[in-house]
Coordinates of C-alpha atoms in Angstrom, one line a residue:
M1 CA 23.8 -5.4 -14.6
A2 CA 27.1 -6.5 -13.2
C3 CA 30.4 -5.3 -14.6
E4 CA 33.7 -6.5 -13.0
V5 CA 36.9 -4.6 -13.9
N6 CA 39.2 -7.6 -13.5
Q7 CA 37.0 -9.5 -16.0
L8 CA 36.7 -6.7 -18.5
A9 CA 40.3 -5.4 -18.7
P10 CA 41.8 -8.5 -20.4
F11 CA 39.3 -8.1 -23.3
L12 CA 40.5 -4.5 -24.1
G13 CA 43.7 -6.0 -25.7
P14 CA 47.5 -5.4 -25.3
N15 CA 47.5 -2.1 -27.2
T16 CA 45.3 -0.4 -24.6
T17 CA 47.4 2.2 -22.7
D18 CA 45.7 1.6 -19.4
A19 CA 43.3 -1.3 -19.6
V20 CA 42.3 -1.2 -16.0
A21 CA 41.4 2.5 -16.1
A22 CA 39.4 2.0 -19.3
A23 CA 37.6 -1.0 -17.8
T24 CA 36.9 1.0 -14.6
Y25 CA 35.3 3.8 -16.6
I26 CA 33.2 1.4 -18.7
C27 CA 32.0 -0.4 -15.6
S28 CA 31.1 2.9 -13.9
Q29 CA 28.9 3.7 -16.8
F30 CA 27.2 0.3 -16.6
S31 CA 26.6 0.9 -12.9
D32 CA 25.0 4.3 -13.5
V33 CA 22.7 2.7 -16.1
S34 CA 21.9 -0.1 -13.7
N35 CA 21.1 2.3 -10.9
K36 CA 18.8 4.3 -13.2
L37 CA 16.9 1.2 -14.1
I38 CA 16.5 0.3 -10.5
D39 CA 15.2 3.8 -9.8
T40 CA 12.8 3.6 -12.7
G41 CA 11.5 0.3 -11.4
Y42 CA 10.7 1.7 -8.0
A43 CA 9.1 4.8 -9.6
I44 CA 6.9 2.7 -11.9
D45 CA 5.7 0.4 -9.1
S46 CA 5.1 3.3 -6.7
T47 CA 3.2 5.3 -9.4
Y48 CA 1.1 2.2 -10.1
L49 CA 0.3 1.7 -6.4
L50 CA -0.5 5.4 -5.9
F51 CA -2.8 5.4 -8.9
S52 CA -4.5 2.3 -7.5
A53 CA -4.9 4.0 -4.2
Y54 CA -6.6 7.0 -5.9
L55 CA -9.0 4.6 -7.5
V56 CA -9.8 2.8 -4.3
F57 CA -10.4 6.1 -2.6
S58 CA -12.8 7.1 -5.3
M59 CA -14.9 4.3 -4.0
Q60 CA -15.8 6.5 -1.0
L61 CA -17.7 8.7 -3.4
G62 CA -19.4 5.7 -4.7
F63 CA -20.3 4.5 -1.2
A64 CA -21.6 8.0 -0.4
M65 CA -23.8 8.2 -3.5
L66 CA -25.0 4.6 -3.1
C67 CA -25.9 5.2 0.6
A68 CA -27.6 8.5 -0.2
G69 CA -29.8 7.0 -2.9
S70 CA -30.7 4.0 -0.7
V71 CA -32.0 5.9 2.3
R72 CA -35.1 8.2 2.5
A73 CA -34.6 11.8 1.6
K74 CA -35.0 12.9 5.2
N75 CA -31.7 11.2 6.1
T76 CA -29.6 12.1 3.1
M77 CA -27.3 14.7 4.8
N78 CA -26.7 12.3 7.8
I79 CA -25.6 9.4 5.7
M80 CA -23.3 11.5 3.5
L81 CA -21.7 13.1 6.6
T82 CA -21.0 9.7 8.0
N83 CA -19.2 8.7 4.8
V84 CA -17.0 11.7 5.0
L85 CA -16.2 11.0 8.6
D86 CA -15.4 7.3 7.9
A87 CA -12.5 8.6 5.7
A88 CA -11.5 11.4 8.0
A89 CA -11.5 9.5 11.3
G90 CA -10.2 6.4 9.6
G91 CA -7.3 8.4 8.3
I92 CA -6.1 9.6 11.7
F93 CA -6.6 6.3 13.5
Y94 CA -5.1 4.2 10.7
Y95 CA -2.1 6.6 10.8
L96 CA -1.7 6.4 14.5
F97 CA -2.3 2.6 15.1
G98 CA -3.9 0.7 12.2
F99 CA -1.0 0.6 9.8
A100 CA 1.3 -0.6 12.6
F101 CA -1.0 -3.3 13.8
A102 CA -1.5 -4.5 10.2
W103 CA 2.0 -4.3 8.7
G104 CA 4.4 -3.5 11.5
G105 CA 6.9 -6.4 11.1
P106 CA 8.9 -8.1 12.3
S107 CA 6.2 -9.2 14.8
N108 CA 4.2 -12.1 15.9
G109 CA 1.5 -13.8 13.9
F110 CA -1.3 -12.0 15.7
I111 CA -0.5 -8.3 15.5
G112 CA 2.1 -5.9 14.2
R113 CA 4.3 -3.7 16.5
H114 CA 6.2 -1.2 14.4
F115 CA 5.5 1.9 12.2
F116 CA 3.2 3.7 14.8
G117 CA 2.6 7.1 13.4
L118 CA 4.5 6.0 10.3
K119 CA 7.8 6.0 12.3
E120 CA 10.6 4.3 10.3
I121 CA 8.7 4.9 7.0
P122 CA 10.0 4.8 4.2
S123 CA 11.9 1.6 4.7
T124 CA 13.1 -1.3 2.5
S125 CA 9.7 -2.9 2.9
F126 CA 7.2 0.0 2.8
D127 CA 6.9 3.5 1.4
Y128 CA 4.3 6.2 1.9
S129 CA 2.3 4.9 -1.1
N130 CA 1.8 1.6 0.8
F131 CA 0.2 3.4 3.7
L132 CA -2.1 5.4 1.4
Y133 CA -3.3 2.3 -0.4
Q134 CA -3.9 0.3 2.8
W135 CA -5.8 3.3 4.4
A136 CA -8.1 3.3 1.4
F137 CA -8.9 -0.3 2.1
A138 CA -9.5 0.3 5.8
I139 CA -12.0 3.1 5.3
A140 CA -13.8 0.9 2.7
A141 CA -14.5 -1.6 5.5
A142 CA -15.9 1.2 7.7
G143 CA -18.1 2.4 4.8
I144 CA -19.7 -1.0 4.5
T145 CA -20.7 -1.0 8.1
S146 CA -22.2 2.5 7.9
G147 CA -24.8 1.3 5.3
S148 CA -26.1 -1.4 7.6
I149 CA -27.0 0.9 10.5
A150 CA -28.2 3.8 8.3
E151 CA -31.3 6.0 9.3
R152 CA -31.4 5.2 13.0
T153 CA -27.9 5.5 14.5
Q154 CA -26.6 8.4 16.7
F155 CA -23.8 10.4 15.3
A156 CA -21.5 9.7 18.2
A157 CA -21.8 5.9 17.6
Y158 CA -20.6 6.4 14.0
L159 CA -17.4 8.1 15.2
I160 CA -16.8 5.5 17.9
Y161 CA -17.3 2.4 15.8
S162 CA -15.5 3.8 12.8
S163 CA -12.4 4.7 14.8
F164 CA -12.3 1.3 16.5
L165 CA -12.8 -0.6 13.3
T166 CA -10.1 1.2 11.3
G167 CA -7.7 1.5 14.2
F168 CA -7.8 -2.0 15.6
V169 CA -10.4 -4.6 14.4
Y170 CA -9.7 -4.5 10.6
P171 CA -5.9 -4.1 11.0
V172 CA -5.5 -7.2 13.1
V173 CA -7.4 -9.2 10.5
S174 CA -5.4 -7.8 7.6
H175 CA -2.2 -8.7 9.6
W176 CA -3.3 -12.3 9.9
F177 CA -3.9 -12.9 6.2
W178 CA -1.8 -10.4 4.3
A179 CA 1.3 -9.4 6.4
P180 CA 4.5 -11.5 5.9
D181 CA 4.3 -12.4 9.6
G182 CA 0.6 -13.2 9.7
W183 CA -0.2 -16.7 11.0
A184 CA -2.4 -17.5 7.9
S185 CA -0.6 -15.4 5.3
P186 CA 0.4 -17.0 2.1
T187 CA 3.8 -15.4 2.4
N188 CA 4.5 -16.7 5.8
S189 CA 7.2 -19.4 5.9
N190 CA 5.0 -21.5 8.3
L191 CA 2.1 -21.9 6.0
L192 CA -1.3 -22.9 7.3
F193 CA -1.9 -26.4 5.8
G194 CA 1.1 -25.7 3.5
S195 CA -0.9 -23.1 1.6
G196 CA -1.9 -20.2 3.8
V197 CA -5.0 -18.3 2.9
I198 CA -5.4 -16.8 -0.6
D199 CA -7.6 -13.8 0.0
F200 CA -6.0 -11.6 -2.7
A201 CA -7.9 -8.3 -2.3
G202 CA -10.1 -9.0 0.7
S203 CA -13.4 -10.9 0.2
G204 CA -12.8 -11.9 3.8
V205 CA -10.4 -9.3 5.2
V206 CA -12.4 -6.3 3.9
H207 CA -15.9 -7.4 2.9
M208 CA -16.6 -10.0 5.6
V209 CA -15.2 -7.7 8.3
G210 CA -17.3 -4.8 7.3
G211 CA -20.4 -6.9 6.6
I212 CA -20.3 -8.8 9.9
A213 CA -19.7 -5.6 11.9
G214 CA -22.7 -4.0 10.2
F215 CA -24.7 -7.1 10.9
Y216 CA -24.2 -6.8 14.7
G217 CA -24.9 -3.1 14.6
A218 CA -28.2 -3.5 12.8
L219 CA -29.1 -6.6 14.8
I220 CA -28.6 -4.8 18.2
E221 CA -30.4 -1.6 17.1
G222 CA -33.3 -3.4 15.6
P223 CA -35.3 -2.6 12.4
R224 CA -36.3 0.9 11.4
I225 CA -39.8 2.1 12.5
G226 CA -42.3 0.8 9.9
R227 CA -39.9 -1.8 8.3
F228 CA -42.2 -4.6 9.5
D229 CA -45.9 -4.2 10.2
H230 CA -47.8 -5.5 13.2
A231 CA -48.4 -8.8 11.6
G232 CA -44.6 -9.2 11.0
R233 CA -44.9 -8.7 7.2
S234 CA -42.0 -6.9 5.4
V235 CA -42.7 -3.3 4.3
A236 CA -40.4 -1.8 1.7
L237 CA -38.8 1.5 2.9
R238 CA -37.4 2.4 -0.5
G239 CA -34.5 4.7 -1.0
H240 CA -35.4 8.1 -2.5
S241 CA -33.1 8.2 -5.6
A242 CA -32.4 5.3 -8.0
S243 CA -30.3 7.7 -9.9
L244 CA -27.9 8.1 -7.0
V245 CA -27.8 4.4 -6.5
V246 CA -26.8 3.8 -10.1
L247 CA -24.2 6.6 -10.0
G248 CA -22.7 5.2 -6.8
T249 CA -22.6 1.7 -8.4
F250 CA -20.7 2.8 -11.4
L251 CA -18.2 4.7 -9.3
L252 CA -17.7 1.6 -7.2
W253 CA -17.2 -0.4 -10.3
F254 CA -14.6 2.0 -11.5
G255 CA -12.8 2.0 -8.2
W256 CA -12.8 -1.8 -8.1
Y257 CA -10.1 -1.7 -10.8
G258 CA -7.8 -0.3 -8.2
F259 CA -9.1 -2.5 -5.5
N260 CA -8.5 -5.8 -7.2
P261 CA -5.7 -5.3 -9.8
G262 CA -4.0 -2.8 -7.5
S263 CA -3.5 -5.4 -4.8
F264 CA -0.5 -6.7 -6.7
N265 CA 1.2 -3.6 -5.3
K266 CA 3.8 -3.9 -8.2
I267 CA 3.4 -4.2 -11.9
L268 CA 7.0 -4.4 -13.1
V269 CA 7.6 -8.0 -12.2
T270 CA 8.6 -10.7 -14.8
Y271 CA 7.4 -14.3 -14.7
G272 CA 10.4 -16.4 -15.7
T273 CA 12.9 -15.0 -18.2
S274 CA 13.0 -11.2 -18.8
G275 CA 12.3 -9.9 -22.3
G276 CA 9.0 -11.7 -22.9
Y277 CA 5.5 -10.5 -23.4
Y278 CA 4.1 -12.2 -20.3
G279 CA 4.6 -10.9 -16.8
Q280 CA 2.8 -9.5 -13.8
W281 CA 1.3 -6.8 -16.1
S282 CA -0.6 -9.7 -17.8
A283 CA -1.8 -10.9 -14.4
V284 CA -3.0 -7.4 -13.6
G285 CA -5.0 -7.4 -16.8
R286 CA -6.4 -10.9 -16.1
T287 CA -7.5 -9.7 -12.7
A288 CA -9.4 -6.8 -14.2
V289 CA -11.1 -9.2 -16.6
T290 CA -12.2 -11.7 -13.9
T291 CA -13.5 -8.8 -11.8
T292 CA -15.5 -7.5 -14.7
L293 CA -17.0 -10.8 -15.7
A294 CA -18.0 -11.7 -12.1
G295 CA -19.9 -8.4 -11.6
C296 CA -21.6 -8.6 -15.0
T297 CA -22.8 -12.2 -14.5
A298 CA -24.1 -11.4 -11.0
A299 CA -26.0 -8.3 -12.3
L300 CA -27.7 -10.3 -15.0
T301 CA -28.5 -13.3 -12.7
T302 CA -30.0 -10.9 -10.2
L303 CA -32.0 -9.1 -12.9
F304 CA -33.8 -12.3 -14.1
G305 CA -33.9 -13.9 -10.6
K306 CA -35.7 -11.0 -9.1
R307 CA -37.9 -10.7 -12.1
I308 CA -39.1 -14.3 -11.5
L309 CA -39.6 -13.7 -7.8
S310 CA -41.2 -10.2 -7.8
G311 CA -42.4 -9.7 -11.3
H312 CA -40.4 -6.4 -11.7
W313 CA -37.2 -5.3 -13.4
N314 CA -35.6 -3.5 -10.5
V315 CA -32.5 -1.4 -11.0
T316 CA -31.6 -1.2 -7.3
D317 CA -31.6 -5.0 -7.0
V318 CA -29.4 -5.3 -10.1
C319 CA -26.9 -2.8 -8.7
N320 CA -26.7 -4.8 -5.5
G321 CA -26.2 -8.0 -7.4
L322 CA -23.4 -6.4 -9.4
L323 CA -21.6 -5.4 -6.2
G324 CA -22.2 -8.8 -4.7
G325 CA -20.4 -10.3 -7.7
F326 CA -17.5 -7.9 -7.2
A327 CA -17.3 -8.7 -3.5
A328 CA -17.1 -12.4 -4.2
I329 CA -14.5 -12.3 -6.9
T330 CA -12.2 -10.1 -4.8
A331 CA -10.5 -13.1 -3.0
G332 CA -9.6 -15.1 -6.1
C333 CA -9.5 -12.5 -8.9
S334 CA -5.8 -13.0 -9.5
V335 CA -5.7 -16.8 -9.5
V336 CA -8.8 -18.0 -11.4
E337 CA -9.6 -18.2 -15.1
P338 CA -12.1 -15.8 -16.7
W339 CA -14.7 -18.7 -17.2
A340 CA -14.5 -19.4 -13.4
A341 CA -15.3 -15.8 -12.6
I342 CA -18.6 -16.3 -14.4
I343 CA -19.5 -19.1 -12.1
C344 CA -18.4 -16.9 -9.1
G345 CA -20.8 -14.1 -10.2
F346 CA -23.7 -16.5 -10.9
V347 CA -23.5 -18.1 -7.4
A348 CA -22.9 -14.8 -5.7
A349 CA -26.2 -13.4 -7.0
L350 CA -28.0 -16.5 -5.7
V351 CA -26.3 -16.1 -2.3
L352 CA -27.4 -12.5 -2.1
I353 CA -31.0 -13.3 -3.0
G354 CA -31.0 -16.1 -0.4
C355 CA -29.5 -13.9 2.3
N356 CA -32.1 -11.2 1.7
K357 CA -34.9 -13.8 2.0
L358 CA -33.5 -14.9 5.3
A359 CA -33.2 -11.3 6.5
E360 CA -37.0 -10.9 5.9
I361 CA -37.9 -14.1 7.6
F362 CA -35.9 -13.1 10.8
K363 CA -37.0 -9.5 10.6
Y364 CA -33.5 -8.1 10.1
D365 CA -33.3 -4.7 8.6
D366 CA -30.3 -3.5 6.6
P367 CA -31.1 -0.5 4.4
L368 CA -28.3 -1.2 1.9
E369 CA -28.2 -5.0 2.2
A370 CA -24.6 -4.5 3.3
A371 CA -24.3 -7.5 5.7
Q372 CA -25.9 -9.8 3.2
L373 CA -24.0 -8.5 0.2
H374 CA -20.5 -8.1 1.7
G375 CA -20.7 -10.7 4.4
G376 CA -22.6 -13.4 2.5
C377 CA -21.0 -12.9 -0.9
G378 CA -17.6 -12.3 0.7
A379 CA -17.8 -15.7 2.4
W380 CA -18.8 -17.3 -0.9
G381 CA -15.8 -15.7 -2.6
I382 CA -13.5 -17.3 -0.1
I383 CA -15.0 -20.8 -0.7
F384 CA -14.9 -20.1 -4.5
T385 CA -11.2 -19.4 -4.5
A386 CA -10.5 -22.6 -2.6
L387 CA -12.3 -24.5 -5.3
F388 CA -11.2 -22.8 -8.5
A389 CA -7.7 -21.3 -7.9
K390 CA -5.4 -22.4 -10.8
G391 CA -2.1 -23.9 -9.8
S392 CA 0.1 -22.0 -12.3
Y393 CA -1.5 -18.7 -11.4
V394 CA -1.0 -19.4 -7.7
D395 CA 2.7 -20.2 -8.3
Q396 CA 3.2 -17.0 -10.3
V397 CA 1.4 -14.6 -7.9
Y398 CA 2.7 -16.1 -4.7
G399 CA 6.1 -17.3 -5.9
K400 CA 6.3 -20.8 -4.4
P401 CA 5.9 -23.6 -7.0
G402 CA 3.9 -26.6 -6.0
R403 CA 1.6 -24.9 -3.5
P404 CA -1.9 -26.3 -2.8
H405 CA -4.5 -24.7 -5.1
G406 CA -8.2 -25.2 -6.0
L407 CA -9.9 -28.4 -5.2
F408 CA -11.7 -28.5 -8.5
M409 CA -8.5 -27.7 -10.3
G410 CA -6.6 -30.7 -8.9
G411 CA -5.0 -29.0 -6.0
G412 CA -6.4 -31.1 -3.1
G413 CA -8.4 -30.0 -0.1
K414 CA -5.7 -28.1 1.9
L415 CA -6.6 -24.7 0.6
L416 CA -10.3 -25.3 1.2
A417 CA -9.5 -26.3 4.8
A418 CA -7.5 -23.1 5.3
H419 CA -10.3 -21.0 3.8
I420 CA -12.9 -22.5 6.1
I421 CA -10.8 -21.6 9.0
Q422 CA -10.5 -18.1 7.7
I423 CA -14.3 -17.7 7.6
L424 CA -14.6 -19.0 11.1
V425 CA -11.9 -16.8 12.7
I426 CA -13.1 -13.6 10.9
F427 CA -16.6 -14.3 12.1
G428 CA -15.3 -15.0 15.7
W429 CA -13.0 -12.0 15.8
V430 CA -15.6 -9.5 14.6
T431 CA -18.2 -11.0 16.9
A432 CA -15.9 -10.7 19.9
T433 CA -14.9 -7.1 19.2
M434 CA -17.7 -5.3 17.3
G435 CA -20.6 -7.1 19.0
P436 CA -19.7 -6.0 22.5
L437 CA -18.9 -2.5 21.3
F438 CA -22.4 -2.1 19.7
Y439 CA -24.0 -3.7 22.8
I440 CA -22.2 -1.3 25.2
L441 CA -23.2 1.7 23.0
H442 CA -26.8 0.4 23.1
K443 CA -26.8 0.0 26.9
F444 CA -25.5 3.5 27.4
K445 CA -28.1 4.8 25.0
L446 CA -25.5 6.0 22.6
L447 CA -26.5 3.8 19.6
R448 CA -30.0 4.4 18.4
I449 CA -31.7 7.8 18.0
S450 CA -35.1 8.5 19.6
S451 CA -38.3 7.5 17.8
E452 CA -39.1 11.2 17.4
D453 CA -35.9 11.8 15.7
E454 CA -36.3 8.8 13.5
M455 CA -39.8 9.8 12.4
A456 CA -38.8 13.4 11.6
G457 CA -35.5 12.4 9.9
M458 CA -32.0 13.2 11.2
D459 CA -31.4 15.8 8.6
L460 CA -34.0 18.0 10.3
T461 CA -33.3 17.2 13.9
R462 CA -29.5 16.7 13.9
H463 CA -28.1 18.5 10.9
G464 CA -29.9 21.8 10.6
G465 CA -32.0 21.1 7.6
F466 CA -32.9 18.9 4.7
A467 CA -30.6 18.0 1.8
Y468 CA -33.4 19.0 -0.6
Y469 CA -35.8 21.9 -0.6
H470 CA -38.9 22.6 -2.8
D471 CA -39.2 26.0 -4.5
E472 CA -41.9 27.2 -2.0
E473 CA -39.7 26.3 0.9
L474 CA -36.8 28.2 -0.5
K475 CA -39.1 31.2 -1.2
H476 CA -40.7 31.4 2.2
G477 CA -38.0 29.7 4.3
T478 CA -38.3 26.6 6.4
Q479 CA -38.5 26.7 10.2
M480 CA -36.3 24.1 11.8
R481 CA -36.8 22.8 15.2
K482 CA -34.5 20.6 17.3
I483 CA -36.0 17.4 18.7
E484 CA -34.1 16.2 21.7
P485 CA -34.0 12.4 22.2
T486 CA -36.3 11.2 24.8
S487 CA -35.8 7.5 24.6
S488 CA -33.5 4.9 23.1
S489 CA -36.3 3.1 21.3

């Protein structure tokens, strides 16, 4: 609201004793109201972002339960502890370095250079709520990787890779595609192919990074003992609790409503003229709907697809299919129609089934199918967005009318070209950083536990006892013994 004394005073009339003083008083009241409305806007947007951050952080509990249920009982304490440390170590390293590398502008297109240790925060660009939200994303990427290398990885390796991933590898990628200065960001003035990359909530930035990192960790370590028999046939090493898998899946589903809709960062934004029923709050709702439909479609497609292939109705497979649909829709959730989200989820389920078949053929062992799910379905989500992004939604969300949008929606091929480049550079960056890290850890015998530890279970040999006890064990006590590693195989 703008109120000018020299414009208001003449309207008060000739009978006003002091028109200027009266106009000054009235304008001051308007200024107070205007400032209160500005304060309210900041408070609403900050509260929305904080609530979204809490939802995304709740996904850590979902990851922990999903991981715990997907491994054998003898490694339950180990995998849950690693999930706790992903959040704890990630918090410190993202505070010291990660947030600065990701968002520290003004900077170059490759990496940020301000806000180390949150210096100069809050500012006109970022508040503490932005840090909390982005930290929750960073530790989600680390949690994805921990699932791929479960049941056979030394504890020190978890700490090293998690700190490196959250403090450097992931922040650099998020700077490229999300920060205003990033070379492929849709908010950069020098747009890649005139469009930049539309990876709204991170099918590539989060899911591909975590999935590819996990792929290299599991590949360098090799499969778990007994995962493939002497003839090379696949042997199922099933997780010990389908109940925990389902619990974790529902918690992740709940948290995804902060992951995707929360990525708007603000909710009090009008589209066009103020006073209407349609604004960013509607786009937030649409994003939640597309997220839901993609996950539901992927779950049902996986249910019937696996029934045809295996002859069973498998709840664990359905849960993974559901999460694959969520990982795929994450890139385009804000810029596609609900009907397109159904296509996204359907194809994501097929991608996941196909990736799992390839993993068996090449004797690749990932206890949580994390590399296949997050890497494969995340890559499909990036391609999907380049095909189905709607022009009007892209203009509203990113604020520049006439931008390139989905190929199948009449937007040309520029966005698709940008997204293919995104897939290639993410794969190359994670390969060049996490691949050598895991290889060095392997060479120094810091990556894989000994065969004795693996057979006994890390809960017994590394963490002082099992996560579960039978009544007789509780009655008579259980004697624990420490098995020292004797080899790296």
